[in-house]
CSV table of C-alpha atoms and ligand atoms in Angstrom, one decimal:
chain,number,residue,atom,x,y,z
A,1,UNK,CA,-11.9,12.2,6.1
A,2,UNK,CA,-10.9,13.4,2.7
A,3,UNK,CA,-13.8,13.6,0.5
A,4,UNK,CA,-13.7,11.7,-3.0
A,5,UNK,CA,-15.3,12.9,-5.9
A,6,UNK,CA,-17.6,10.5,-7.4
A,7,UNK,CA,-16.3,11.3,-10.8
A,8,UNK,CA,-13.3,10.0,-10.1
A,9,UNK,CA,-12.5,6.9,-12.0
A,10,UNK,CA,-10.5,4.1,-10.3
A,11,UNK,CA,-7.2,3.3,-11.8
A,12,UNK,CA,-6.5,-0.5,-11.6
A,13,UNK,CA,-3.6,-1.3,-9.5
A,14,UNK,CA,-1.9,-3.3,-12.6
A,15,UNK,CA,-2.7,-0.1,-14.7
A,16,UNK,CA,-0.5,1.8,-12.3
A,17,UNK,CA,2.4,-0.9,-12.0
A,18,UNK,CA,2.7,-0.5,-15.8
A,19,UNK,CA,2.7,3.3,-15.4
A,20,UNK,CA,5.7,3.0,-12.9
A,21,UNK,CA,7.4,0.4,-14.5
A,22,UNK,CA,11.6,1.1,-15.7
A,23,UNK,CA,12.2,2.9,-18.5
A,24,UNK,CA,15.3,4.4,-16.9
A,25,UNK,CA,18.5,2.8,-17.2
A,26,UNK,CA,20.3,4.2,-14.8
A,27,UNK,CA,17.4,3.5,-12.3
A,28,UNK,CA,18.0,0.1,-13.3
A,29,UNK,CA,21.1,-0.8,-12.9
A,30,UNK,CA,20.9,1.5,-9.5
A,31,UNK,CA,18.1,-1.3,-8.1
A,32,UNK,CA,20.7,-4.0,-9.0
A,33,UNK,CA,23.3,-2.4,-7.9
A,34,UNK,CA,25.4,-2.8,-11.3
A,35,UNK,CA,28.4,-0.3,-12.9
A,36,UNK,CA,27.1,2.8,-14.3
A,37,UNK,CA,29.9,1.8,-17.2
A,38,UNK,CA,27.0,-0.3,-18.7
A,39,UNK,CA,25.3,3.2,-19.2
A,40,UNK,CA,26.7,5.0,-22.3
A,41,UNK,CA,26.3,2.4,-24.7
A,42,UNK,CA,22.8,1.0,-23.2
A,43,UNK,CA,21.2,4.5,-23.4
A,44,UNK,CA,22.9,4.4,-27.3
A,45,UNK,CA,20.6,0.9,-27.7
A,46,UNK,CA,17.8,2.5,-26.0
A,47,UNK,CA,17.2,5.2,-28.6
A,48,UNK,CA,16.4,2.1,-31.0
A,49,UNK,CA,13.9,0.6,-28.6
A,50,UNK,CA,13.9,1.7,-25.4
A,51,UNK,CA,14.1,-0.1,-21.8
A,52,UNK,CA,10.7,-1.1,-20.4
A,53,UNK,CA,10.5,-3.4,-17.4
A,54,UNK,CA,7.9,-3.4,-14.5
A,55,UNK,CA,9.7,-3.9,-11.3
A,56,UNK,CA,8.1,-7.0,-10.0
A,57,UNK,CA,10.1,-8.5,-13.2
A,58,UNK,CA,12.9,-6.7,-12.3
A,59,UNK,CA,12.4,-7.7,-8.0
A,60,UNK,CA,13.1,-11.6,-9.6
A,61,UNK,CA,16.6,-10.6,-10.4
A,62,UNK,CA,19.8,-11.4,-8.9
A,63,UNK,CA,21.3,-8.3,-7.2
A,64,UNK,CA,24.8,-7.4,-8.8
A,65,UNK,CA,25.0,-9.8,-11.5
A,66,UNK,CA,25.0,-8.1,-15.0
A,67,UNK,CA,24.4,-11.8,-16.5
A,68,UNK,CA,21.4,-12.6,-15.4
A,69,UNK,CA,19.0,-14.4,-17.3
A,70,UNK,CA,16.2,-11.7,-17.0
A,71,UNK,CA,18.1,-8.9,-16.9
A,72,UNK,CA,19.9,-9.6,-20.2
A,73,UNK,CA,16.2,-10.1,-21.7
A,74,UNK,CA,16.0,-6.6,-21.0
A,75,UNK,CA,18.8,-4.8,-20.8
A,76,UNK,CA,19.8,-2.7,-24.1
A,77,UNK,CA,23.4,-3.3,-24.9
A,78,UNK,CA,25.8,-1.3,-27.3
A,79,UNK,CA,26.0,-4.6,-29.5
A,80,UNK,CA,22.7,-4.1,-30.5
A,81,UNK,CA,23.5,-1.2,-32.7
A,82,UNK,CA,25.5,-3.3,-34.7
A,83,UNK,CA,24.5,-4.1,-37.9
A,84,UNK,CA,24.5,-7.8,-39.0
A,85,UNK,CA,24.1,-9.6,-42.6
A,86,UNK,CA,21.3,-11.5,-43.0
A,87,UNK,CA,19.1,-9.7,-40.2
A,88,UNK,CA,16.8,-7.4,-40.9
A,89,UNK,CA,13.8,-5.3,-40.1
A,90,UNK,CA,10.8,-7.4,-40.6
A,91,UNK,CA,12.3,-11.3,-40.3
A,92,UNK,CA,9.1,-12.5,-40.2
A,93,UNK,CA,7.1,-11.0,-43.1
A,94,UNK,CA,4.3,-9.5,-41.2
A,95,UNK,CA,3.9,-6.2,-43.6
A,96,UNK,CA,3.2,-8.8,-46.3
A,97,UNK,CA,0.4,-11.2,-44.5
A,98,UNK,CA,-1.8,-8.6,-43.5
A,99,UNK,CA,-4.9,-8.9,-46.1
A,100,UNK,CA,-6.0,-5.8,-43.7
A,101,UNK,CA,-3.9,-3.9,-41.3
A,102,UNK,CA,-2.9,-5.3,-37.8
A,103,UNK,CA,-4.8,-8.8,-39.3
A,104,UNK,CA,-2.4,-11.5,-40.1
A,105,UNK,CA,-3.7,-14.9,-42.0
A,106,UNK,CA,-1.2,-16.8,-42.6
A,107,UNK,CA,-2.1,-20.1,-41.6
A,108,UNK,CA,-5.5,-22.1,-42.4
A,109,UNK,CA,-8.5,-21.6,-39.8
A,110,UNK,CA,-6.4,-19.4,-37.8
A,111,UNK,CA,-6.5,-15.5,-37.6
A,112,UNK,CA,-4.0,-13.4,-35.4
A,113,UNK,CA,-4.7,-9.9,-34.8
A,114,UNK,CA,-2.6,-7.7,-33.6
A,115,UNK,CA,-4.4,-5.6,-30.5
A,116,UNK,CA,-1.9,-3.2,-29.5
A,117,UNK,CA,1.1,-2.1,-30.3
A,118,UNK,CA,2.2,-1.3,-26.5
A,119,UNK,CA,3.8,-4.3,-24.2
A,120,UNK,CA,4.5,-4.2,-20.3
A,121,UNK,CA,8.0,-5.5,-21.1
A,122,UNK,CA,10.7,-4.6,-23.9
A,123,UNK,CA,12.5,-7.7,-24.6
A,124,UNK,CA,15.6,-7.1,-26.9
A,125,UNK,CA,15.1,-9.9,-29.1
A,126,UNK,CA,11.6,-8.7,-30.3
A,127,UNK,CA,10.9,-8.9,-33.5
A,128,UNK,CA,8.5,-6.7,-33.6
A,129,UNK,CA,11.2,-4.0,-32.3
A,130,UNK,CA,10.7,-2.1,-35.9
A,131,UNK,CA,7.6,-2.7,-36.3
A,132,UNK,CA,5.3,0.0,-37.2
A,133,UNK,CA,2.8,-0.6,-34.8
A,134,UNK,CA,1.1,3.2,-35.1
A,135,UNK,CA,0.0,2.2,-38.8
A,136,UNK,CA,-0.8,-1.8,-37.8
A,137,UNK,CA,-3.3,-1.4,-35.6
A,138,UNK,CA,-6.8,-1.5,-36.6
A,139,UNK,CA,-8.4,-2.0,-33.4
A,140,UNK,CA,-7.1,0.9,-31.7
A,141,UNK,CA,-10.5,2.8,-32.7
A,142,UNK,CA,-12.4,0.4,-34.4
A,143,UNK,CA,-12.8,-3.6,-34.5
A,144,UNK,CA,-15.3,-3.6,-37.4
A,145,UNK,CA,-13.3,-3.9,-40.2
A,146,UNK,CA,-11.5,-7.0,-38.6
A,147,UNK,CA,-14.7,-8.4,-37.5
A,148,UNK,CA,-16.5,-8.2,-40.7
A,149,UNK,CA,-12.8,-10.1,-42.7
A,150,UNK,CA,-13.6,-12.7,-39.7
A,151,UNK,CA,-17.6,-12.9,-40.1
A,152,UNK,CA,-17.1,-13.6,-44.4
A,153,UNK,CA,-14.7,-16.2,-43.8
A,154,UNK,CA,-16.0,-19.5,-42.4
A,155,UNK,CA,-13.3,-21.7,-42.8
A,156,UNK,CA,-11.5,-19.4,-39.5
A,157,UNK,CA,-12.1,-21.0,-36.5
A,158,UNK,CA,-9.6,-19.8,-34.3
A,159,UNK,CA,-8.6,-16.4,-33.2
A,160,UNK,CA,-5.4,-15.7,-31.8
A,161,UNK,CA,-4.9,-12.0,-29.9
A,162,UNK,CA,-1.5,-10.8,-30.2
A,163,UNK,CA,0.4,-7.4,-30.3
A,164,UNK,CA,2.3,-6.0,-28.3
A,165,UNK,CA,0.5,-7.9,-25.2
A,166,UNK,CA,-3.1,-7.7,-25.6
A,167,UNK,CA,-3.5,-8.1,-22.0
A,168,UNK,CA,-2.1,-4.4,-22.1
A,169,UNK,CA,-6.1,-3.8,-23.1
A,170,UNK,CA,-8.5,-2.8,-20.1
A,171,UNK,CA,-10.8,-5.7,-19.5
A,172,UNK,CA,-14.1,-3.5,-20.9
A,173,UNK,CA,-12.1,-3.1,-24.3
A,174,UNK,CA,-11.3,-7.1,-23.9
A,175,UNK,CA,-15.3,-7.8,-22.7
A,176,UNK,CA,-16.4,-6.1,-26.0
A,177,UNK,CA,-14.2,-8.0,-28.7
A,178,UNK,CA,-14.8,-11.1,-27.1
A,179,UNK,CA,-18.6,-10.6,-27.1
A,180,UNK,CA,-18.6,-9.4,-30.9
A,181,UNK,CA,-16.6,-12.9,-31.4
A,182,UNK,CA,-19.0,-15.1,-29.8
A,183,UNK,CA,-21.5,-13.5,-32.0
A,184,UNK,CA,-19.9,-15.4,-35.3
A,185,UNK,CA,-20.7,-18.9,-35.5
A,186,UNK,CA,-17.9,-20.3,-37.2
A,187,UNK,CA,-15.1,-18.6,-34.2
A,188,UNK,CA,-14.8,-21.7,-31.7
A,189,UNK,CA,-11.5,-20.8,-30.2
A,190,UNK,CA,-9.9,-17.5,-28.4
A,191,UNK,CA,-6.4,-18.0,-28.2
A,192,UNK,CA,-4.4,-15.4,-26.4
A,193,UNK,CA,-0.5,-14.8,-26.4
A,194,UNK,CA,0.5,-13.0,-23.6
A,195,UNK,CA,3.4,-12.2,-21.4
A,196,UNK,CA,2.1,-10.4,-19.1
A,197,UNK,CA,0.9,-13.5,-16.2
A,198,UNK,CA,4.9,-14.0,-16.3
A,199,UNK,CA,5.9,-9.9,-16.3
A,200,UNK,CA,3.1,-8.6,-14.3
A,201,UNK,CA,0.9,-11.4,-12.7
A,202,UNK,CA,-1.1,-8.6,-10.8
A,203,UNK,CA,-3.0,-8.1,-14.8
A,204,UNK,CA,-5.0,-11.3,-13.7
A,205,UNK,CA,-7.4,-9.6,-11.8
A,206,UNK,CA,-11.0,-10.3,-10.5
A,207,UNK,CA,-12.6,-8.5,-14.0
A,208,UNK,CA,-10.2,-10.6,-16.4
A,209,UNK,CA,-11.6,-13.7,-14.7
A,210,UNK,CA,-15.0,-12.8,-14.8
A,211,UNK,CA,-14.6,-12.4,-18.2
A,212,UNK,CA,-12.6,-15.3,-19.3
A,213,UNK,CA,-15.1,-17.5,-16.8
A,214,UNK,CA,-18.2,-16.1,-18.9
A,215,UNK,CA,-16.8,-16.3,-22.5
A,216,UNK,CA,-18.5,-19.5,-24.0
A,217,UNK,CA,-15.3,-19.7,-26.6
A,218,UNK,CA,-12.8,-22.3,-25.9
A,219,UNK,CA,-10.1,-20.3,-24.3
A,220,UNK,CA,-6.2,-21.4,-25.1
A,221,UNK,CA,-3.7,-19.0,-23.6
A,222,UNK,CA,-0.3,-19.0,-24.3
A,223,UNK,CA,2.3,-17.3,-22.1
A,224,UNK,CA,5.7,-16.5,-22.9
A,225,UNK,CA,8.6,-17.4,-20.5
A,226,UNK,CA,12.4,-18.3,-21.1
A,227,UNK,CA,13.5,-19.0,-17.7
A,228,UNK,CA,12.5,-20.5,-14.8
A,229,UNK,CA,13.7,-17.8,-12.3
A,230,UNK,CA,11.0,-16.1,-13.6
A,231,UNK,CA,8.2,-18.2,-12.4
A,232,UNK,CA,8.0,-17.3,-9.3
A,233,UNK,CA,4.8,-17.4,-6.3
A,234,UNK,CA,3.2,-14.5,-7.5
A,235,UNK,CA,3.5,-16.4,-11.0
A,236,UNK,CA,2.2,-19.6,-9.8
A,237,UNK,CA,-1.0,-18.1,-8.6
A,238,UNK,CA,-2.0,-15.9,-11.4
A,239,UNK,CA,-1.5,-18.9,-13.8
A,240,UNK,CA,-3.8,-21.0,-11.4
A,241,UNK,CA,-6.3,-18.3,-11.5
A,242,UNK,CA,-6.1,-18.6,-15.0
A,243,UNK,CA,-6.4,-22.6,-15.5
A,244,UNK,CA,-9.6,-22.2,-12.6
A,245,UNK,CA,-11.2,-20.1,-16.3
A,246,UNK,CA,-11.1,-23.7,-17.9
A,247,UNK,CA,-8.4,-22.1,-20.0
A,248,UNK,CA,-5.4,-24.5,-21.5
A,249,UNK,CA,-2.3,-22.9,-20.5
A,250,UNK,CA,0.7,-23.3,-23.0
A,251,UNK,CA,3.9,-21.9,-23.0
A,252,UNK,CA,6.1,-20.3,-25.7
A,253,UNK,CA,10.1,-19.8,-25.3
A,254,UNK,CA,12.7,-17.7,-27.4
A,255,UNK,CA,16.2,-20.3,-27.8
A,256,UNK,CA,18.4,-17.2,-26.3
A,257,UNK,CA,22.7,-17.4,-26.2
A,258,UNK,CA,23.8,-16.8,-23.0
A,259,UNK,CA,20.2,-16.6,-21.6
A,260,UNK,CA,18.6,-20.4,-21.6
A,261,UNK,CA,21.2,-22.1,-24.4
A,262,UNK,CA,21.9,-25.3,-22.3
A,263,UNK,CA,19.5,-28.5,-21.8
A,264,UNK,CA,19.6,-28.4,-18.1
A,265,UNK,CA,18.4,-24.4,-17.9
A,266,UNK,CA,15.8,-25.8,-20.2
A,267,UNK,CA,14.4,-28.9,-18.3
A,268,UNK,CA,14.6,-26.8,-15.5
A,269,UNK,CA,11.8,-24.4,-17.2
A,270,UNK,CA,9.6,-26.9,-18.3
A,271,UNK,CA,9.4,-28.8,-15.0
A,272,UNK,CA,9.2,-25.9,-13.4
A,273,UNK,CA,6.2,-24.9,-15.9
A,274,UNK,CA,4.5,-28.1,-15.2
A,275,UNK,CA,4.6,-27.8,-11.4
A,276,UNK,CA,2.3,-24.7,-12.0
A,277,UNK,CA,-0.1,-26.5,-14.7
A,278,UNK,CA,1.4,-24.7,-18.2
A,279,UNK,CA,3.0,-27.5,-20.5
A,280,UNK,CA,5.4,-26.1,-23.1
A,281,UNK,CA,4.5,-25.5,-26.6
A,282,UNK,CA,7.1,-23.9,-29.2
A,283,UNK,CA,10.8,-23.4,-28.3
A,284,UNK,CA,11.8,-20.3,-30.9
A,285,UNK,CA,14.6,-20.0,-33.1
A,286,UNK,CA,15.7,-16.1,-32.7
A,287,UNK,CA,14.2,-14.4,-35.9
A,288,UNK,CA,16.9,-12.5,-37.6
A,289,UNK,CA,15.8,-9.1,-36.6
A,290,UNK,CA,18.4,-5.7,-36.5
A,291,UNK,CA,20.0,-5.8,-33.0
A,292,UNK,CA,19.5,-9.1,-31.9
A,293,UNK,CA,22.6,-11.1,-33.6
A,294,UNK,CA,24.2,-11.6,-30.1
A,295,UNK,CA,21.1,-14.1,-28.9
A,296,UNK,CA,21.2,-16.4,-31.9
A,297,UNK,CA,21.7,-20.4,-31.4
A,298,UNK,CA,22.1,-22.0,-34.8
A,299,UNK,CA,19.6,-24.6,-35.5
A,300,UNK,CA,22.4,-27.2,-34.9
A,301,UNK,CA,22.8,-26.7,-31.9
A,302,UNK,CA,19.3,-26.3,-31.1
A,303,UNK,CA,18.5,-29.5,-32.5
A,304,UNK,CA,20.9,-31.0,-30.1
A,305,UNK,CA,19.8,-29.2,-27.1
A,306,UNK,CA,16.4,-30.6,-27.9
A,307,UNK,CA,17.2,-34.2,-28.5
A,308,UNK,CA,19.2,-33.9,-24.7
A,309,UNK,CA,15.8,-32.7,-23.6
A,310,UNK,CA,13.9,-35.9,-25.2
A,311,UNK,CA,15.9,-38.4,-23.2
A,312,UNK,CA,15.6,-36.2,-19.6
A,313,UNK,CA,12.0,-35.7,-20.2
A,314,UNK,CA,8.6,-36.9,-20.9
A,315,UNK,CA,7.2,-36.0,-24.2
A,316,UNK,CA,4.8,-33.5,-23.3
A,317,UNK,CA,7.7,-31.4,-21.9
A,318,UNK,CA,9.7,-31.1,-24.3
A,319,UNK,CA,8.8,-27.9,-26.7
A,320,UNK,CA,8.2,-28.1,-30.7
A,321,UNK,CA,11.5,-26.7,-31.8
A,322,UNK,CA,10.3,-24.4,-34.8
A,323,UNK,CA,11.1,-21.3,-36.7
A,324,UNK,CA,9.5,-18.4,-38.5
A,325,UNK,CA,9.9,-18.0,-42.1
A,326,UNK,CA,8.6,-15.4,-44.0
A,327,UNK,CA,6.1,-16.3,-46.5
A,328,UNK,CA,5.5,-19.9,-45.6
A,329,UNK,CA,2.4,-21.4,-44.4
A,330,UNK,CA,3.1,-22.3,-40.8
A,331,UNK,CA,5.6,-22.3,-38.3
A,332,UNK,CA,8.5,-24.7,-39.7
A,333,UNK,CA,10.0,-27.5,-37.4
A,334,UNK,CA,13.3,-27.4,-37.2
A,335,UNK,CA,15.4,-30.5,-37.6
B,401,PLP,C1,2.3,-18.5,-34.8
B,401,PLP,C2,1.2,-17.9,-35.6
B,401,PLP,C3,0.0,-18.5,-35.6
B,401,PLP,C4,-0.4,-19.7,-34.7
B,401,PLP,O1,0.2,-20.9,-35.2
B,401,PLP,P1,0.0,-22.3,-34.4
B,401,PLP,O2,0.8,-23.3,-35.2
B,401,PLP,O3,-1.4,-22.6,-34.4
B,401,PLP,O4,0.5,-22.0,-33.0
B,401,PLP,C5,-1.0,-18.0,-36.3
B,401,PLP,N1,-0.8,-16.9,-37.1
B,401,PLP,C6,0.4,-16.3,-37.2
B,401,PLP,C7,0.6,-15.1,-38.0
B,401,PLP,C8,1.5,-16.8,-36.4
B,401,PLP,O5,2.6,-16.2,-36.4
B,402,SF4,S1,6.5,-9.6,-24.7
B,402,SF4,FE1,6.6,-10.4,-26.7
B,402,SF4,S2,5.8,-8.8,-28.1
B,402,SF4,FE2,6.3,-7.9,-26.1
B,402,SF4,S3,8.5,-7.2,-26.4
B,402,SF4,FE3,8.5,-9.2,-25.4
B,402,SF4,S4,8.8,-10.6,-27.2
B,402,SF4,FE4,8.1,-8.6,-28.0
């Protein structure tokens, strides 16, 4: 037997998986078995914001087809270094909204922090693929200048963890905001946006339950997903661990060109949502950020998409068509 140290600190599996996953782009398109011509000008993208996709993401992928609706989510592509009118390197006016760093309060009762910079996944069409994450994140160190913005306001009620992916945190550095939260009175709600059940369903692990079980906070979580090829077994069983929290599960999807523009990909995604217990929330218009031109649907077209959706489906599957706008007080719907 090989003796172990006792000093030696286990690494969660999920921790490793996100330590292994794809930031190589010929790797990539190796697994898939795609042309190497996709290389120069992917690895020319890449310098911008580089690849970053765990392979159990990447196993959901259709072998050989450089289409695919989750590959192209990832994929960097030459046409991103092109620069387009009108789209720029904040869209959504974080830099402005933060009364601190890393805390935005835009909208009333509601506070959204931003965790981490880091995500498990680099989707193209961020917009938060300029953002200066190093100099917007407070909690990195310290959550007591947040905490104290949150205690001296009581009209917030909610609390919304974004990033980044704040499921990127370990669960002890999770365990300790949540417990300074519960200790304000006015914070009712935790609300977290993650896409990591969809990109890497082995994060929801025994200590995240525990946790979510024992957190006296209404608990809203709201994943991220654009297709339903990505909702597959390993998916559906981390969500249902999730939902067995007493957590509401929502779902938020990006309106992407060539990726889930058509009504029928989309009332495939939200049935497919509802068979696993998440009911879909906000359907994004693309915010105009540098390098993502290619994916944008104009709100025409959206709106029409949408209306399609309202006569195939009941109305708690069809999404809340809205977009961003910097500077206004709450999402906008589109019509
Ligand atoms: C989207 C968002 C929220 C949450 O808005 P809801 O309408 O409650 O979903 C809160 N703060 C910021 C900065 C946001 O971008
Ligand atoms: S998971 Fe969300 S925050 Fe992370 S890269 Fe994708 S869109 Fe951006």
């Amino acid at each position: 037997m090989i003796a172990r140290s006792a000093t030696v600190q286990h690494i969660p599996d999920w921790q490793q998986q996100l330590k292994q996953a794809i930031s190589d782009i010929e790797e990539l398109l190796d697994l898939l078995g795609l042309d190497r011509c996709l290389l120069p000008a992917a690895e020319l993208a890449a310098r911008k914001f580089p690849l970053r996709v765990p392979h159990s993401f990447v196993a959901r992928m259709k072998k050989g087809d450089a289409d695919d609706p989750l590959l192209r989510q990832v994929l960097p592509l030459g046409i991103e270094t092109e620069q387009t009118p009108g789209y720029t390197l904040d869209p959504v006016g974080d830099l402005n909204a933060m009364p601190q760093p890393g805390l935005l309060h835009k909208y009333q009762g509601r506070i959204l922090l931003l965790t981490t910079g880091a995500c498990a996944i680099h989707c193209r069409y961020c917009f938060r693929r300029h953002f200066p994450y190093a100099e917007a994140n407070p909690l990195r160190n310290d959550w007591s200048q947040a905490l104290d913005y949150i205690a001296s306001d009581p009209s917030i009620h909610e609390i919304i963890l974004s990033g980044g992916d704040p499921l990127v945190l370990s669960d002890r550095r999770l365990a300790q905001l949540g417990a300074a939260l519960e200790n304000i009175a006015h914070v009712r709600c935790i609300r977290i946006h993650t896409r990591l059940p969809i990109v890497l369903p082995d994060r929801i692990g025994k200590s995240l339950l525990g946790w979510l079980n024992d957190l006296r906070l209404h608990k809203v979580i709201v994943i991220h997903s654009n297709h339903a090829n990505e909702l597959d077994d390993s998916v559906a069983r981390a969500l249902s661990k999730l939902a067995s929290t007493g957590a509401m599960l929502l779902n938020q999807t990006v309106l992407l060109r060539g990726i889930n523009d058509n009504a029928k990909t989309l009332s495939n995604l939200s049935n497919a949502l509802f068979e696993i217990g998440v009911l879909p929330y906000y359907l994004h218009l693309l915010d105009r950020v540098q390098g993502s031109a290619h994916f944008d649907v104009n709100a025409k077209r959206a709106c029409a998409l949408v209306e399609t959706l309202n006569d195939s489906l009941p109305g708690y599957l069809v999404p809340r068509l809205v977009r961003e706008q910097s500077g206004a007080l709450g999402k906008s719907p589109v019509n």
